[in-house]
Tab-separated table of C-alpha atoms in Angstrom:
chain	number	residue	atom	x	y	z
I	729	UNK	CA	13.884	-25.464	-53.181
I	730	UNK	CA	14.570	-22.320	-55.169
I	731	UNK	CA	12.684	-20.832	-58.090
I	732	UNK	CA	14.017	-21.736	-61.531
I	733	UNK	CA	12.893	-20.036	-64.721
I	734	UNK	CA	13.314	-21.832	-68.062
I	735	UNK	CA	14.657	-20.047	-71.097
I	736	UNK	CA	12.090	-18.025	-73.068
I	737	UNK	CA	9.851	-20.084	-75.346
I	738	UNK	CA	10.226	-19.674	-79.100
I	739	UNK	CA	7.613	-20.652	-81.615
I	740	UNK	CA	8.423	-22.993	-84.434
I	741	UNK	CA	9.285	-26.614	-85.080
I	742	UNK	CA	11.230	-28.348	-82.326
I	743	UNK	CA	14.706	-29.555	-83.139
I	744	UNK	CA	15.827	-33.046	-82.162
I	745	UNK	CA	16.926	-32.703	-78.545
I	746	UNK	CA	19.053	-35.863	-78.573
I	747	UNK	CA	19.934	-37.554	-75.334
I	748	UNK	CA	19.250	-35.553	-72.168
I	749	UNK	CA	21.876	-35.060	-69.489
I	750	UNK	CA	21.581	-37.198	-66.375
I	751	UNK	CA	19.258	-35.803	-63.735
I	752	UNK	CA	22.128	-35.116	-61.358
I	753	UNK	CA	24.231	-33.298	-63.950
I	754	UNK	CA	25.782	-30.010	-62.922
I	755	UNK	CA	25.686	-28.648	-66.475
I	756	UNK	CA	22.506	-27.167	-67.906
I	757	UNK	CA	21.128	-28.787	-71.024
I	758	UNK	CA	21.500	-26.889	-74.325
I	759	UNK	CA	18.812	-24.427	-75.386
I	760	UNK	CA	16.777	-25.523	-78.402
I	761	UNK	CA	13.812	-24.177	-80.314
I	762	UNK	CA	10.638	-25.603	-78.781
I	763	UNK	CA	6.952	-25.949	-79.469
I	764	UNK	CA	4.431	-24.393	-77.131
I	765	UNK	CA	1.782	-27.087	-76.943
I	766	UNK	CA	-1.727	-26.324	-75.776
I	767	UNK	CA	-3.862	-29.174	-74.568
I	768	UNK	CA	-7.414	-29.723	-73.420
I	769	UNK	CA	-8.132	-30.048	-69.681
I	770	UNK	CA	-7.371	-33.768	-69.792
I	771	UNK	CA	-4.890	-34.091	-72.653
I	772	UNK	CA	-1.136	-33.794	-73.013
I	773	UNK	CA	1.587	-33.326	-75.570
I	774	UNK	CA	-0.106	-34.712	-78.686
I	775	UNK	CA	-2.314	-31.686	-79.320
I	776	UNK	CA	-1.546	-29.106	-82.041
I	777	UNK	CA	0.827	-26.305	-81.135
I	778	UNK	CA	-0.383	-22.753	-80.614
I	779	UNK	CA	1.274	-19.408	-80.136
I	780	UNK	CA	2.707	-18.294	-76.815
I	781	UNK	CA	0.234	-15.402	-76.792
I	782	UNK	CA	-2.659	-17.838	-77.018
I	783	UNK	CA	-1.214	-19.844	-74.150
I	784	UNK	CA	-0.776	-16.732	-72.017
I	785	UNK	CA	-4.408	-15.793	-72.651
I	786	UNK	CA	-5.634	-19.078	-71.209
I	787	UNK	CA	-7.245	-19.496	-67.809
I	788	UNK	CA	-4.944	-18.455	-64.974
I	789	UNK	CA	-5.507	-21.840	-63.298
I	790	UNK	CA	-3.676	-23.781	-65.997
I	791	UNK	CA	-0.807	-26.000	-64.793
I	792	UNK	CA	2.338	-25.720	-66.893
I	793	UNK	CA	5.143	-28.254	-67.103
I	794	UNK	CA	8.409	-27.480	-68.888
I	795	UNK	CA	10.868	-30.281	-69.443
I	796	UNK	CA	12.764	-32.572	-71.743
I	797	UNK	CA	10.740	-35.065	-73.738
I	798	UNK	CA	13.319	-37.646	-72.608
I	799	UNK	CA	13.146	-36.790	-68.888
I	800	UNK	CA	11.413	-39.445	-66.729
I	801	UNK	CA	10.578	-36.900	-64.019
I	802	UNK	CA	8.715	-34.717	-66.540
I	803	UNK	CA	6.733	-37.725	-67.752
I	804	UNK	CA	5.967	-38.795	-64.195
I	805	UNK	CA	4.640	-35.309	-63.450
I	806	UNK	CA	2.443	-35.432	-66.533
I	807	UNK	CA	1.022	-38.870	-65.746
I	808	UNK	CA	0.413	-37.916	-62.111
I	809	UNK	CA	-1.412	-34.728	-63.120
I	810	UNK	CA	-3.593	-36.766	-65.475
I	811	UNK	CA	-4.598	-39.042	-62.610
I	812	UNK	CA	-5.119	-35.990	-60.398
I	813	UNK	CA	-7.296	-34.399	-63.102
I	814	UNK	CA	-7.282	-31.204	-61.069
I	815	UNK	CA	-6.722	-28.548	-63.722
I	816	UNK	CA	-6.058	-27.966	-67.420
I	817	UNK	CA	-2.476	-28.677	-68.467
I	818	UNK	CA	0.137	-27.280	-70.827
I	819	UNK	CA	3.383	-29.037	-71.589
I	820	UNK	CA	6.335	-27.318	-73.243
I	821	UNK	CA	9.164	-29.624	-74.346
I	822	UNK	CA	12.330	-27.775	-73.333
I	823	UNK	CA	15.915	-28.920	-72.977
I	824	UNK	CA	16.690	-25.615	-71.222
I	825	UNK	CA	15.254	-26.702	-67.864
I	826	UNK	CA	17.896	-26.263	-65.137
I	827	UNK	CA	20.116	-29.322	-64.651
I	828	UNK	CA	17.928	-31.234	-67.073
I	829	UNK	CA	15.091	-31.277	-64.538
I	830	UNK	CA	11.520	-30.247	-65.320
I	831	UNK	CA	9.992	-26.956	-64.176
I	832	UNK	CA	6.470	-26.762	-62.750
I	833	UNK	CA	4.115	-23.785	-62.593
I	834	UNK	CA	0.862	-24.520	-60.782
I	835	UNK	CA	-0.950	-21.371	-61.971
I	836	UNK	CA	-0.245	-18.015	-63.565
I	837	UNK	CA	0.032	-16.514	-60.079
I	838	UNK	CA	2.643	-19.035	-58.929
I	839	UNK	CA	6.392	-18.907	-59.518
I	840	UNK	CA	8.072	-21.493	-61.677
I	841	UNK	CA	9.799	-24.058	-59.469
I	842	UNK	CA	12.111	-26.976	-60.005
I	843	UNK	CA	13.266	-29.753	-57.734
I	844	UNK	CA	13.255	-33.497	-57.282
I	845	UNK	CA	10.296	-35.582	-58.403
I	846	UNK	CA	9.081	-35.996	-54.819
I	847	UNK	CA	9.301	-32.259	-54.119
I	848	UNK	CA	7.309	-31.349	-57.227
I	849	UNK	CA	4.708	-34.045	-56.590
I	850	UNK	CA	4.253	-32.818	-53.008
I	851	UNK	CA	3.577	-29.336	-54.404
I	852	UNK	CA	0.873	-30.800	-56.633
I	853	UNK	CA	-0.740	-32.533	-53.648
I	854	UNK	CA	-0.558	-29.364	-51.556
I	855	UNK	CA	-2.275	-27.309	-54.265
I	856	UNK	CA	-4.882	-29.854	-55.369
I	857	UNK	CA	-6.477	-31.650	-52.451
I	858	UNK	CA	-8.278	-34.934	-52.737
I	859	UNK	CA	-7.435	-38.306	-54.166
I	860	UNK	CA	-5.244	-39.665	-55.447
I	861	UNK	CA	-2.202	-38.429	-53.607
I	862	UNK	CA	0.510	-38.404	-56.245
I	863	UNK	CA	3.569	-37.956	-53.995
I	864	UNK	CA	5.009	-41.158	-52.497
I	865	UNK	CA	3.874	-41.714	-48.900
I	866	UNK	CA	6.314	-41.582	-46.043
I	867	UNK	CA	7.344	-45.185	-45.591
I	868	UNK	CA	7.777	-46.529	-42.048
I	869	UNK	CA	11.347	-47.386	-41.210
I	870	UNK	CA	11.804	-51.100	-41.781
I	871	UNK	CA	13.194	-53.275	-39.026
I	872	UNK	CA	15.921	-54.507	-41.393
I	873	UNK	CA	17.019	-54.300	-45.045
I	874	UNK	CA	15.505	-57.756	-45.531
I	875	UNK	CA	12.137	-56.523	-44.245
I	876	UNK	CA	12.267	-53.460	-46.528
I	877	UNK	CA	13.038	-55.602	-49.585
I	878	UNK	CA	10.288	-58.074	-48.693
I	879	UNK	CA	7.726	-55.281	-48.225
I	880	UNK	CA	8.488	-53.869	-51.674
I	881	UNK	CA	8.113	-57.213	-53.438
I	882	UNK	CA	4.916	-57.960	-51.502
I	883	UNK	CA	3.454	-54.594	-52.563
I	884	UNK	CA	4.408	-55.268	-56.191
I	885	UNK	CA	2.727	-58.683	-56.142
I	886	UNK	CA	-0.459	-57.425	-54.451
I	887	UNK	CA	-0.922	-54.595	-56.941
I	888	UNK	CA	-0.401	-56.982	-59.850
I	889	UNK	CA	-3.094	-59.195	-58.335
I	890	UNK	CA	-5.527	-56.270	-58.129
I	891	UNK	CA	-5.005	-55.333	-61.779
I	892	UNK	CA	-5.520	-58.915	-62.979
I	893	UNK	CA	-8.664	-59.330	-60.842
I	894	UNK	CA	-10.250	-56.148	-62.159
I	895	UNK	CA	-9.518	-56.925	-65.788
I	896	UNK	CA	-11.051	-60.385	-65.422
I	897	UNK	CA	-14.029	-58.716	-63.749
I	898	UNK	CA	-14.321	-56.277	-66.641
I	899	UNK	CA	-14.173	-59.005	-69.295
I	900	UNK	CA	-16.757	-61.108	-67.432
I	901	UNK	CA	-19.070	-58.108	-67.054
I	902	UNK	CA	-18.783	-57.376	-70.775
I	903	UNK	CA	-19.670	-60.956	-71.709
I	904	UNK	CA	-22.626	-60.927	-69.286
I	905	UNK	CA	-23.822	-57.721	-70.925
I	906	UNK	CA	-23.553	-59.336	-74.378
I	907	UNK	CA	-25.534	-62.378	-73.167
I	908	UNK	CA	-28.248	-60.096	-71.806
I	909	UNK	CA	-28.426	-58.164	-75.071
I	910	UNK	CA	-28.734	-61.428	-76.993
I	911	UNK	CA	-31.674	-62.581	-74.854
I	912	UNK	CA	-33.529	-59.313	-75.457
I	913	UNK	CA	-32.853	-59.116	-79.171
I	914	UNK	CA	-35.403	-61.691	-80.358
I	915	UNK	CA	-35.266	-63.510	-83.699
I	916	UNK	CA	-33.972	-61.642	-86.693
I	917	UNK	CA	-32.205	-58.940	-84.662
I	918	UNK	CA	-28.463	-58.756	-84.084
I	919	UNK	CA	-27.400	-56.396	-81.321
I	920	UNK	CA	-23.933	-57.837	-80.617
I	921	UNK	CA	-21.503	-56.381	-83.146
I	922	UNK	CA	-18.379	-58.012	-84.554
I	923	UNK	CA	-16.288	-55.101	-83.249
I	924	UNK	CA	-17.468	-55.918	-79.710
I	925	UNK	CA	-16.253	-59.498	-80.038
I	926	UNK	CA	-12.883	-58.373	-81.432
I	927	UNK	CA	-12.428	-55.895	-78.588
I	928	UNK	CA	-13.406	-58.608	-76.113
I	929	UNK	CA	-10.705	-60.866	-77.571
I	930	UNK	CA	-8.118	-58.110	-77.305
I	931	UNK	CA	-9.072	-57.337	-73.707
I	932	UNK	CA	-8.970	-60.955	-72.605
I	933	UNK	CA	-5.777	-61.676	-74.548
I	934	UNK	CA	-3.962	-58.822	-72.795
I	935	UNK	CA	-5.233	-59.956	-69.387
I	936	UNK	CA	-4.111	-63.512	-70.067
I	937	UNK	CA	-0.626	-62.367	-71.114
I	938	UNK	CA	-0.174	-60.303	-67.934
I	939	UNK	CA	-1.432	-63.127	-65.723
I	940	UNK	CA	0.865	-65.702	-67.315
I	941	UNK	CA	3.876	-63.401	-67.047
I	942	UNK	CA	3.042	-62.691	-63.415
I	943	UNK	CA	2.848	-66.421	-62.713
I	944	UNK	CA	6.222	-67.025	-64.416
I	945	UNK	CA	7.786	-64.264	-62.316
I	946	UNK	CA	6.525	-65.892	-59.120
I	947	UNK	CA	7.600	-69.376	-60.202
I	948	UNK	CA	11.145	-68.324	-61.114
I	949	UNK	CA	11.897	-65.500	-58.664
I	950	UNK	CA	9.825	-66.061	-55.519
I	951	UNK	CA	8.486	-69.570	-55.018
I	952	UNK	CA	11.757	-71.564	-55.222
I	953	UNK	CA	13.362	-69.549	-52.419
I	954	UNK	CA	10.169	-69.614	-50.334
I	955	UNK	CA	10.289	-73.391	-50.657
I	956	UNK	CA	13.910	-73.509	-49.441
I	957	UNK	CA	13.426	-70.971	-46.650
I	958	UNK	CA	10.293	-72.602	-45.261
I	959	UNK	CA	9.841	-76.331	-45.727
I	960	UNK	CA	9.424	-78.737	-48.668
I	961	UNK	CA	5.975	-78.660	-50.204
I	962	UNK	CA	4.945	-75.175	-49.060
I	963	UNK	CA	4.591	-73.948	-52.650
I	964	UNK	CA	3.185	-77.137	-54.143
I	965	UNK	CA	-0.435	-75.997	-53.859
I	966	UNK	CA	0.067	-72.604	-55.517
I	967	UNK	CA	2.130	-74.164	-58.314
I	968	UNK	CA	-0.640	-76.702	-58.833
I	969	UNK	CA	-3.179	-73.880	-59.026
I	970	UNK	CA	-1.062	-72.145	-61.686
I	971	UNK	CA	-1.174	-75.387	-63.658
I	972	UNK	CA	-4.975	-75.632	-63.353
I	973	UNK	CA	-5.519	-72.045	-64.460
I	974	UNK	CA	-3.759	-72.468	-67.800
I	975	UNK	CA	-6.284	-74.938	-69.337
I	976	UNK	CA	-9.134	-72.728	-68.101
I	977	UNK	CA	-7.583	-69.643	-69.683
I	978	UNK	CA	-6.898	-71.468	-72.946
I	979	UNK	CA	-10.476	-72.746	-73.066
I	980	UNK	CA	-11.811	-69.198	-72.742
I	981	UNK	CA	-9.447	-68.046	-75.480
I	982	UNK	CA	-10.785	-70.762	-77.800
I	983	UNK	CA	-14.403	-69.809	-77.039
I	984	UNK	CA	-13.668	-66.216	-78.072
I	985	UNK	CA	-11.996	-67.428	-81.281
I	986	UNK	CA	-15.076	-69.542	-82.001
I	987	UNK	CA	-17.367	-66.533	-81.540
I	988	UNK	CA	-15.452	-64.693	-84.247
I	989	UNK	CA	-16.291	-67.471	-86.755
I	990	UNK	CA	-20.020	-67.700	-86.004
I	991	UNK	CA	-22.970	-65.773	-87.373
I	992	UNK	CA	-23.762	-62.927	-85.012
I	993	UNK	CA	-27.008	-63.445	-83.127
I	994	UNK	CA	-27.403	-67.091	-84.206
I	995	UNK	CA	-28.506	-69.716	-81.639
I	996	UNK	CA	-25.025	-71.298	-81.727
I	997	UNK	CA	-23.406	-67.878	-81.182
I	998	UNK	CA	-25.573	-67.313	-78.133
I	999	UNK	CA	-24.846	-70.820	-76.803
I	1000	UNK	CA	-21.077	-70.277	-77.049
I	1001	UNK	CA	-21.466	-66.837	-75.448
I	1002	UNK	CA	-23.336	-68.319	-72.467
I	1003	UNK	CA	-20.681	-71.025	-72.099
I	1004	UNK	CA	-17.988	-68.350	-72.202
I	1005	UNK	CA	-19.732	-66.432	-69.409
I	1006	UNK	CA	-19.773	-69.566	-67.217
I	1007	UNK	CA	-16.073	-70.253	-67.847
I	1008	UNK	CA	-15.101	-66.680	-67.053
I	1009	UNK	CA	-17.016	-66.766	-63.771
I	1010	UNK	CA	-15.200	-69.966	-62.786
I	1011	UNK	CA	-11.803	-68.465	-63.687
I	1012	UNK	CA	-12.661	-65.330	-61.710
I	1013	UNK	CA	-13.547	-67.328	-58.602
I	1014	UNK	CA	-10.474	-69.556	-58.800
I	1015	UNK	CA	-8.126	-66.634	-59.459
I	1016	UNK	CA	-9.482	-64.566	-56.580
I	1017	UNK	CA	-9.142	-67.491	-54.179
I	1018	UNK	CA	-5.632	-68.231	-55.466
I	1019	UNK	CA	-4.479	-64.637	-54.987
I	1020	UNK	CA	-5.986	-64.594	-51.490
I	1021	UNK	CA	-4.024	-67.717	-50.526
I	1022	UNK	CA	-0.791	-66.314	-51.951
I	1023	UNK	CA	-1.184	-63.088	-50.028
I	1024	UNK	CA	-1.975	-64.805	-46.737
I	1025	UNK	CA	0.405	-67.787	-46.969
I	1026	UNK	CA	3.273	-66.861	-49.316
I	1027	UNK	CA	3.954	-63.134	-49.003
I	1028	UNK	CA	4.477	-63.136	-45.202
I	1029	UNK	CA	7.389	-65.539	-45.797
I	1030	UNK	CA	9.335	-63.090	-47.993
I	1031	UNK	CA	11.162	-61.551	-45.024
I	1032	UNK	CA	12.691	-64.895	-44.050
I	1033	UNK	CA	13.502	-65.573	-47.706
I	1034	UNK	CA	15.511	-62.376	-47.962
I	1035	UNK	CA	17.337	-63.102	-44.711
I	1036	UNK	CA	18.254	-66.532	-46.059
I	1037	UNK	CA	19.552	-64.996	-49.291
I	1038	UNK	CA	21.729	-62.584	-47.306
I	1039	UNK	CA	23.112	-65.379	-45.127
I	1040	UNK	CA	24.008	-67.329	-48.259
I	1041	UNK	CA	25.815	-64.292	-49.653
I	1042	UNK	CA	23.474	-63.954	-52.648
I	1043	UNK	CA	22.459	-60.366	-51.847
I	1044	UNK	CA	23.858	-57.391	-49.981
I	1045	UNK	CA	22.265	-54.618	-47.965
I	1046	UNK	CA	23.261	-51.919	-50.465
I	1047	UNK	CA	19.856	-51.623	-52.105
I	1048	UNK	CA	16.558	-52.701	-50.590
I	1049	UNK	CA	14.955	-52.170	-54.042
I	1050	UNK	CA	17.161	-54.688	-55.838
I	1051	UNK	CA	14.700	-57.577	-55.382
I	1052	UNK	CA	11.720	-55.558	-56.628
I	1053	UNK	CA	13.876	-54.284	-59.512
I	1054	UNK	CA	14.536	-57.882	-60.517
I	1055	UNK	CA	10.811	-58.649	-60.402
I	1056	UNK	CA	10.011	-55.576	-62.539
I	1057	UNK	CA	12.702	-56.527	-65.077
I	1058	UNK	CA	11.372	-60.092	-65.265
I	1059	UNK	CA	7.952	-58.914	-66.467
I	1060	UNK	CA	9.157	-57.498	-69.771
I	1061	UNK	CA	5.853	-57.522	-71.671
I	1062	UNK	CA	3.774	-56.129	-68.795
I	1063	UNK	CA	6.227	-53.256	-68.387
I	1064	UNK	CA	6.507	-52.435	-72.079
I	1065	UNK	CA	3.693	-52.850	-74.590
I	1066	UNK	CA	1.081	-53.783	-71.951
I	1067	UNK	CA	1.960	-51.169	-69.340
I	1068	UNK	CA	-1.020	-48.858	-70.091
I	1069	UNK	CA	-3.317	-51.893	-70.080
I	1070	UNK	CA	-1.958	-53.096	-66.748
I	1071	UNK	CA	-2.262	-49.660	-65.131
I	1072	UNK	CA	-5.902	-49.234	-66.179
I	1073	UNK	CA	-6.719	-52.168	-63.889
I	1074	UNK	CA	-5.655	-50.163	-60.832
I	1075	UNK	CA	-7.602	-47.584	-58.877
I	1076	UNK	CA	-5.914	-44.159	-58.955
I	1077	UNK	CA	-4.230	-44.457	-55.559
I	1078	UNK	CA	-3.020	-47.959	-56.413
I	1079	UNK	CA	-1.739	-46.640	-59.739
I	1080	UNK	CA	0.281	-43.977	-57.912
I	1081	UNK	CA	1.775	-46.641	-55.625
I	1082	UNK	CA	2.738	-48.818	-58.584
I	1083	UNK	CA	4.107	-45.837	-60.479
I	1084	UNK	CA	6.351	-45.020	-57.529
I	1085	UNK	CA	7.590	-48.633	-57.407
I	1086	UNK	CA	8.288	-48.708	-61.131
I	1087	UNK	CA	10.116	-45.374	-61.098
I	1088	UNK	CA	12.347	-46.527	-58.230
I	1089	UNK	CA	12.954	-50.014	-59.622
I	1090	UNK	CA	13.462	-49.422	-63.358
I	1091	UNK	CA	17.146	-48.758	-63.950
I	1092	UNK	CA	16.951	-48.127	-67.693
I	1093	UNK	CA	15.941	-44.455	-68.037
I	1094	UNK	CA	14.973	-44.750	-71.700
I	1095	UNK	CA	12.726	-47.718	-70.963
I	1096	UNK	CA	11.117	-45.869	-68.041
I	1097	UNK	CA	10.357	-42.862	-70.262
I	1098	UNK	CA	8.799	-45.180	-72.840
I	1099	UNK	CA	6.543	-46.728	-70.190
I	1100	UNK	CA	5.397	-43.372	-68.820
I	1101	UNK	CA	4.893	-41.904	-72.298
I	1102	UNK	CA	2.709	-44.823	-73.389
I	1103	UNK	CA	0.541	-44.446	-70.288
I	1104	UNK	CA	0.137	-40.680	-70.726
I	1105	UNK	CA	-0.850	-41.112	-74.367
I	1106	UNK	CA	-3.576	-43.583	-73.441
I	1107	UNK	CA	-4.955	-41.430	-70.622
I	1108	UNK	CA	-4.825	-38.059	-72.321
I	1109	UNK	CA	-8.302	-38.208	-73.843
I	1110	UNK	CA	-10.005	-40.049	-70.976
I	1111	UNK	CA	-12.702	-38.468	-68.858
I	1112	UNK	CA	-11.328	-38.185	-65.298
I	1113	UNK	CA	-14.595	-39.436	-63.808
I	1114	UNK	CA	-13.881	-42.791	-65.489
I	1115	UNK	CA	-10.287	-42.844	-64.259
I	1116	UNK	CA	-11.343	-42.121	-60.686
I	1117	UNK	CA	-14.348	-44.393	-60.368
I	1118	UNK	CA	-14.027	-47.490	-62.546
I	1119	UNK	CA	-10.696	-48.638	-63.956
I	1120	UNK	CA	-12.150	-51.423	-66.104
I	1121	UNK	CA	-14.626	-48.990	-67.670
I	1122	UNK	CA	-11.594	-46.852	-68.458
I	1123	UNK	CA	-9.979	-49.689	-70.396
I	1124	UNK	CA	-13.218	-50.432	-72.249
I	1125	UNK	CA	-13.435	-46.741	-73.130
I	1126	UNK	CA	-9.880	-46.815	-74.479
I	1127	UNK	CA	-10.569	-49.986	-76.462
I	1128	UNK	CA	-13.496	-48.297	-78.229
I	1129	UNK	CA	-11.311	-45.272	-79.051
I	1130	UNK	CA	-8.446	-47.388	-80.379
I	1131	UNK	CA	-8.076	-47.545	-84.148
């Protein structure tokens, strides 16, 4: 991988770069006037611009990324560095990066380098030790294309389970905290604020939407073929569990709506809050048990499902990622407006695994950039200790900071 220097930076207002060339283009993108954007140690791209001289005077350990604002590799680098939280960052939007690819400089003492996403991410891991590893792991060679496709879909499903579990855990913990505050408040004191209840409703509403979309994906894309490849009735229990969860989720949603209409701190408010806590605990327990059964009983059958699909001529061996790509495309809301929410339910290493899956399985480059941009914008002001240690606390932190 050779060294690649971008064109010199010029101060001023950035012109509209338009559509970037494809990543494998052999023609360099046009040179445009760019902003030099300085950001705090844990922020990116939305900070006010500063002069190049001010940037050059910064700490020599600053990581610099140059790349098109419409380049998915540049956005993946930026998101990965946010999760790594290893050093301050500067991003310079630049269409002049060689072959439309981003350029990375790990410190003032390092050369500027360009390459594939995996090559640049491996450089980040080599320079900044510790978790999470941002470069994709070396995957063991699958016994067959069917096994490779099944492993990808199984990984996608498991990570979606982990995000849903943690968000339910976070909502339940928040309600338990509100109940505890209510018990300590005494008569005449209101310690639960209306804003807390509204944020609780937003948090739970997003979790419910992701869970329902995940269930629909399984019911339309996975379960029917598992049923055919195994034996009649194998998916009846999990489908029945999906049906039982919906009334429970709707009941919790109604309890939160009721809270918004009641006088804060009143006996009836506290009674509904306690009832909500009980319902959430029951939903948590049922959901965790349901996911455990799916992962032990359903996911091991995916290999035989894919073999059956190949024998029936429904799929080819050309792309082992085609099945996971279909699953990603099916979850439109989760992978658009709720993508930052979904990702904050994952631990950093899990987030890197899911990010790798999404980047390999999302065929629409513009949509992929939109997903990565939305995640970076939500993470840019977050304290890395929250990101690394408690994903649900991260989402609560972002809820408080939201307008």
